[in-house]
Amino acid sequence: MKIAVVGGGIFGVTVAVKLARVGFGVDLFEKEKDILMAASGINQFRLHRGYHYPRSAETIRDCIRAEASFVKEYGGAVIAGDDHHYCIAKEGSLIHHNDFVKVCKNFGLGYVEVRPAMVNHDRIGLSVKGYESRIDPDKLRQLCWQKLKFAKVNLKLKTAVTVMQLKKYDFRVIATYARLNDFVPSAKQRNYQFELCEKPVVKLPREFNKQCLVVMDGPFMCIDPLGRTGSFLLGNVVHAIHQTNIGKKPEFDKKFKPLLNRGIIRNPPVTNFRKFIESGAEFIPGLVRAKHIGSMFTFRTVLPRLEKTDARPTVVTKIDSKTATIFSGKIGNCVEAADEVLALVKEI
């Protein structure tokens, strides 16, 4: 059986490798010059266990369940041992800190109350240290390349495959995230919420070394080290998003086109960096000393109108007898999704 996988992100790579390992001939199509160039290479690179999603029991369960399979496949890219702080804002949070504690206890998410020195505790109702890991994006890409070669996946970079070209395959797996509808018949397309996001990359003072920090649970910010580079990634629920739309495809101003999925853009002509700093410094005063290296831009794609829970489900859908799609917003779920696709293919 000959199988086409479209999309060279972590989900496409993982499913291509899984299918090739059991003997299927697999062509993996990626329109960019390398794998993991879009959302898989532009995110906060957390291996989630569920702390960040206290309003979605489903997402917590998914994260906890999927962690072991990701570590087994990509353990060499996992960074453990950092301090992961979760700070519940006194005002504006969508969950009270007492409820956050209940969620942690209910799901067995270990924590200890701490008061990190870099935080303005006048604005925080509770701060705890939890137990999560990070992902090194450079090592992850290296591992993906090794696995693709060892499994003998036929990787076709800089190749914008068409629907017509895909028809010659016995089975097709679409893992194109923001471009999922491009390869799905109109009757089977669905609406997504597309968010054009900026991820500033910064240098921070020494006291931030090995510190991951998120202010929860609302219109706030987060800081995470960027792999082993010594730099940091900033996130912000509000200011990270430059444009958003709900529909079949992402819509955006043409000024963003040269910025999208191009890695770190130094001195970007469009940036919300100052807004990241000004709003974040209310909780983490040391942010004012951040030095902006540049920013990364990509589309985050989520199911629409889930603001109440902020759920991040992983959805494998059989479109027809020869086509399946993968949609997910969490890197840690890639192995589970690949296993689900493999089960579908074996049914044929």
PDB file of C-alpha atoms in Angstrom, residues 38-39 42 195-199 259-262 296-301:
ATOM      1  CA  ALA A  38       5.374  26.281  11.013  1.00  0.00           C
ATOM      2  CA  ALA A  39       3.478  25.815  14.287  1.00  0.00           C
ATOM      3  CA  ILE A  42       6.985  28.114  16.632  1.00  0.00           C
ATOM      4  CA  GLU A 195      -4.902  33.197  15.278  1.00  0.00           C
ATOM      5  CA  LEU A 196      -1.890  34.908  13.727  1.00  0.00           C
ATOM      6  CA  CYS A 197       0.514  34.822  16.658  1.00  0.00           C
ATOM      7  CA  GLU A 198       3.789  36.477  17.530  1.00  0.00           C
ATOM      8  CA  LYS A 199       6.347  34.769  19.757  1.00  0.00           C
ATOM      9  CA  LEU A 259       7.136  37.042   8.437  1.00  0.00           C
ATOM     10  CA  LEU A 260       5.093  33.846   8.671  1.00  0.00           C
ATOM     11  CA  ASN A 261       6.907  30.591   9.447  1.00  0.00           C
ATOM     12  CA  ARG A 262      10.344  32.067   8.806  1.00  0.00           C
ATOM     13  CA  MET A 296       8.554  34.374  15.309  1.00  0.00           C
ATOM     14  CA  PHE A 297       5.175  34.449  13.574  1.00  0.00           C
ATOM     15  CA  THR A 298       2.804  31.602  12.772  1.00  0.00           C
ATOM     16  CA  PHE A 299      -0.852  30.598  12.860  1.00  0.00           C
ATOM     17  CA  ARG A 300      -2.246  28.898  15.918  1.00  0.00           C
ATOM     18  CA  THR A 301      -5.396  27.017  14.973  1.00  0.00           C
TER      19      THR A 301
END
